[in-house]
mmCIF file of C-alpha atoms in Angstrom:
data_model
loop_
_atom_site.group_PDB
_atom_site.id
_atom_site.type_symbol
_atom_site.label_atom_id
_atom_site.label_comp_id
_atom_site.label_asym_id
_atom_site.label_seq_id
_atom_site.Cartn_x
_atom_site.Cartn_y
_atom_site.Cartn_z
ATOM 1 C CA MET A 1209 25.709 -26.807 29.287
ATOM 2 C CA HIS A 1210 22.259 -25.716 30.493
ATOM 3 C CA PRO A 1211 19.359 -28.116 29.946
ATOM 4 C CA GLU A 1212 17.667 -25.582 27.644
ATOM 5 C CA GLU A 1213 20.749 -25.352 25.416
ATOM 6 C CA LYS A 1214 20.972 -29.136 25.198
ATOM 7 C CA ALA A 1215 17.277 -29.332 24.305
ATOM 8 C CA TRP A 1216 17.698 -26.700 21.562
ATOM 9 C CA ASN A 1217 20.775 -28.463 20.194
ATOM 10 C CA ASP A 1218 18.930 -31.803 20.165
ATOM 11 C CA LEU A 1219 15.967 -30.201 18.409
ATOM 12 C CA ARG A 1220 18.225 -28.502 15.843
ATOM 13 C CA THR A 1221 20.054 -31.780 15.150
ATOM 14 C CA ALA A 1222 16.814 -33.739 14.785
ATOM 15 C CA ALA A 1223 15.295 -31.124 12.468
ATOM 16 C CA SER A 1224 18.385 -30.807 10.271
ATOM 17 C CA SER A 1225 18.648 -34.594 9.899
ATOM 18 C CA ARG A 1226 15.163 -34.639 8.330
ATOM 19 C CA LEU A 1227 15.941 -32.052 5.632
ATOM 20 C CA ARG A 1228 16.711 -33.248 2.130
ATOM 21 C CA PRO A 1229 20.096 -32.352 0.579
ATOM 22 C CA GLY A 1230 20.108 -28.946 -1.102
ATOM 23 C CA PHE A 1231 17.306 -27.568 1.088
ATOM 24 C CA ALA A 1232 19.120 -24.309 1.858
ATOM 25 C CA GLY A 1233 19.941 -23.738 -1.825
ATOM 26 C CA ARG A 1234 16.296 -24.248 -2.818
ATOM 27 C CA VAL A 1235 15.107 -21.836 -0.129
ATOM 28 C CA LEU A 1236 17.594 -19.163 -1.216
ATOM 29 C CA GLY A 1237 16.654 -19.663 -4.861
ATOM 30 C CA ALA A 1238 12.961 -19.256 -4.064
ATOM 31 C CA ALA A 1239 13.666 -16.159 -1.970
ATOM 32 C CA ARG A 1240 15.573 -14.485 -4.805
ATOM 33 C CA GLY A 1241 12.684 -15.017 -7.215
ATOM 34 C CA PRO A 1242 12.867 -15.737 -10.913
ATOM 35 C CA GLY A 1243 16.024 -14.976 -12.844
ATOM 36 C CA SER A 1244 16.406 -12.505 -15.705
ATOM 37 C CA GLY A 1245 15.701 -15.235 -18.278
ATOM 38 C CA ALA A 1246 12.350 -15.979 -16.670
ATOM 39 C CA TRP A 1247 11.447 -12.272 -16.648
ATOM 40 C CA ALA A 1248 12.380 -11.976 -20.320
ATOM 41 C CA ALA A 1249 10.168 -14.968 -21.141
ATOM 42 C CA LEU A 1250 7.289 -13.401 -19.196
ATOM 43 C CA ARG A 1251 7.713 -10.100 -21.071
ATOM 44 C CA GLU A 1252 7.684 -11.913 -24.415
ATOM 45 C CA ALA A 1253 4.578 -13.886 -23.474
ATOM 46 C CA ALA A 1254 2.801 -10.713 -22.333
ATOM 47 C CA ALA A 1255 3.800 -8.837 -25.490
ATOM 48 C CA ALA A 1256 2.388 -11.676 -27.602
ATOM 49 C CA CYS A 1257 -0.990 -11.192 -25.882
ATOM 50 C CA LEU A 1258 -1.218 -7.494 -26.853
ATOM 51 C CA ARG A 1259 -2.675 -6.356 -30.149
ATOM 52 C CA PRO A 1260 -0.441 -4.348 -32.500
ATOM 53 C CA GLY A 1261 -0.452 -0.620 -31.787
ATOM 54 C CA PHE A 1262 -1.400 -1.034 -28.117
ATOM 55 C CA ALA A 1263 1.303 1.330 -26.830
ATOM 56 C CA ALA A 1264 0.411 4.009 -29.392
ATOM 57 C CA ARG A 1265 -3.286 3.805 -28.469
ATOM 58 C CA VAL A 1266 -2.483 4.101 -24.763
ATOM 59 C CA LEU A 1267 -0.262 7.149 -25.317
ATOM 60 C CA ARG A 1268 -2.853 8.791 -27.582
ATOM 61 C CA GLU A 1269 -5.581 8.278 -24.946
ATOM 62 C CA ALA A 1270 -3.321 9.566 -22.173
ATOM 63 C CA ARG A 1271 -2.506 12.724 -24.093
ATOM 64 C CA GLY A 1272 -6.167 13.360 -24.827
ATOM 65 C CA ALA A 1273 -7.359 12.687 -21.299
ATOM 66 C CA VAL A 1274 -8.872 15.533 -19.348
ATOM 67 C CA MET A 1275 -6.633 16.519 -16.472
ATOM 68 C CA PRO A 1276 -8.394 17.299 -13.199
ATOM 69 C CA SER A 1277 -8.477 20.950 -12.215
ATOM 70 C CA TYR A 1278 -6.898 22.292 -9.064
ATOM 71 C CA ALA A 1279 -10.350 23.031 -7.688
ATOM 72 C CA SER A 1280 -11.488 19.432 -8.144
ATOM 73 C CA GLN A 1281 -8.266 18.145 -6.595
ATOM 74 C CA PHE A 1282 -8.763 20.499 -3.641
ATOM 75 C CA ALA A 1283 -12.402 19.411 -3.276
ATOM 76 C CA LEU A 1284 -11.387 15.753 -3.260
ATOM 77 C CA SER A 1285 -8.686 16.485 -0.685
ATOM 78 C CA ALA A 1286 -11.134 18.408 1.500
ATOM 79 C CA ALA A 1287 -13.701 15.610 1.279
ATOM 80 C CA THR A 1288 -11.011 13.088 2.248
ATOM 81 C CA VAL A 1289 -10.016 15.210 5.255
ATOM 82 C CA VAL A 1290 -13.645 15.496 6.364
ATOM 83 C CA LEU A 1291 -14.195 11.743 6.064
ATOM 84 C CA CYS A 1292 -10.996 10.951 7.967
ATOM 85 C CA LEU A 1293 -11.847 13.447 10.708
ATOM 86 C CA ALA A 1294 -15.373 12.044 10.993
ATOM 87 C CA ALA A 1295 -13.963 8.503 11.288
ATOM 88 C CA VAL A 1296 -11.471 9.582 13.962
ATOM 89 C CA LEU A 1297 -14.135 11.429 15.963
ATOM 90 C CA PHE A 1298 -16.577 8.515 15.678
ATOM 91 C CA LEU A 1299 -13.990 5.986 16.837
ATOM 92 C CA GLN A 1300 -12.790 8.224 19.671
ATOM 93 C CA GLN A 1301 -16.346 8.755 20.893
ATOM 94 C CA ARG A 1302 -17.082 5.022 20.634
ATOM 95 C CA ASN A 1303 -13.922 4.081 22.541
ATOM 96 C CA GLN A 1304 -14.700 6.687 25.218
ATOM 97 C CA ARG A 1305 -18.247 5.351 25.589
ATOM 98 C CA LEU A 1306 -16.991 1.764 25.886
ATOM 99 C CA ALA A 1307 -14.401 2.809 28.475
ATOM 100 C CA ASP A 1308 -17.075 4.683 30.476
ATOM 101 C CA GLU A 1309 -19.368 1.648 30.392
ATOM 102 C CA ARG A 1310 -16.544 -0.665 31.479
ATOM 103 C CA ASN A 1311 -15.521 1.668 34.319
ATOM 104 C CA LEU A 1312 -19.122 2.056 35.457
ATOM 105 C CA ALA A 1313 -19.587 -1.724 35.519
ATOM 106 C CA GLU A 1314 -16.419 -2.116 37.579
ATOM 107 C CA TRP A 1315 -17.550 0.566 40.024
ATOM 108 C CA ARG A 1316 -20.951 -1.132 40.350
ATOM 109 C CA ALA A 1317 -19.188 -4.386 41.204
ATOM 110 C CA ILE A 1318 -17.046 -2.599 43.801
ATOM 111 C CA VAL A 1319 -20.111 -0.902 45.345
ATOM 112 C CA ALA A 1320 -22.025 -4.206 45.434
ATOM 113 C CA PHE A 1321 -19.099 -5.912 47.126
ATOM 114 C CA ALA A 1322 -18.709 -3.057 49.625
ATOM 115 C CA GLN A 1323 -22.408 -3.183 50.453
ATOM 116 C CA GLU A 1324 -22.226 -6.949 50.839
ATOM 117 C CA ILE A 1325 -19.384 -6.827 53.342
ATOM 118 C CA ASP A 1326 -20.865 -3.813 55.148
ATOM 119 C CA VAL A 1327 -24.019 -5.637 56.289
ATOM 120 C CA PRO A 1328 -24.580 -4.885 59.991
ATOM 121 C CA GLY A 1329 -24.897 -7.830 62.333
ATOM 122 C CA ARG A 1330 -22.277 -10.039 60.821
#
């Protein structure tokens, strides 16, 4: 057995000896989330918080709501495209400028070093 495998086995054994009984069952239960009984209780509690006729009022308002026109949907889409394109162009220009500045600084360092080692009389 390789030393790494022995170390991992020792670590696994030490960690598992510190876990309380039923740890895996509790983790799996938490990962699955609440059961159907808990969801039913939550629905009942939420329904008790709503005033009578809530669903009818919501449906009545939804039916009477003004639907956006195709022109307004197109205008919103066009505005979104323009904003996204402007953001992309701004970020691309910024990244290009930063890259140019970084490259220029590196070239200045190279030139300074070359001039330093190119001093006559050394």
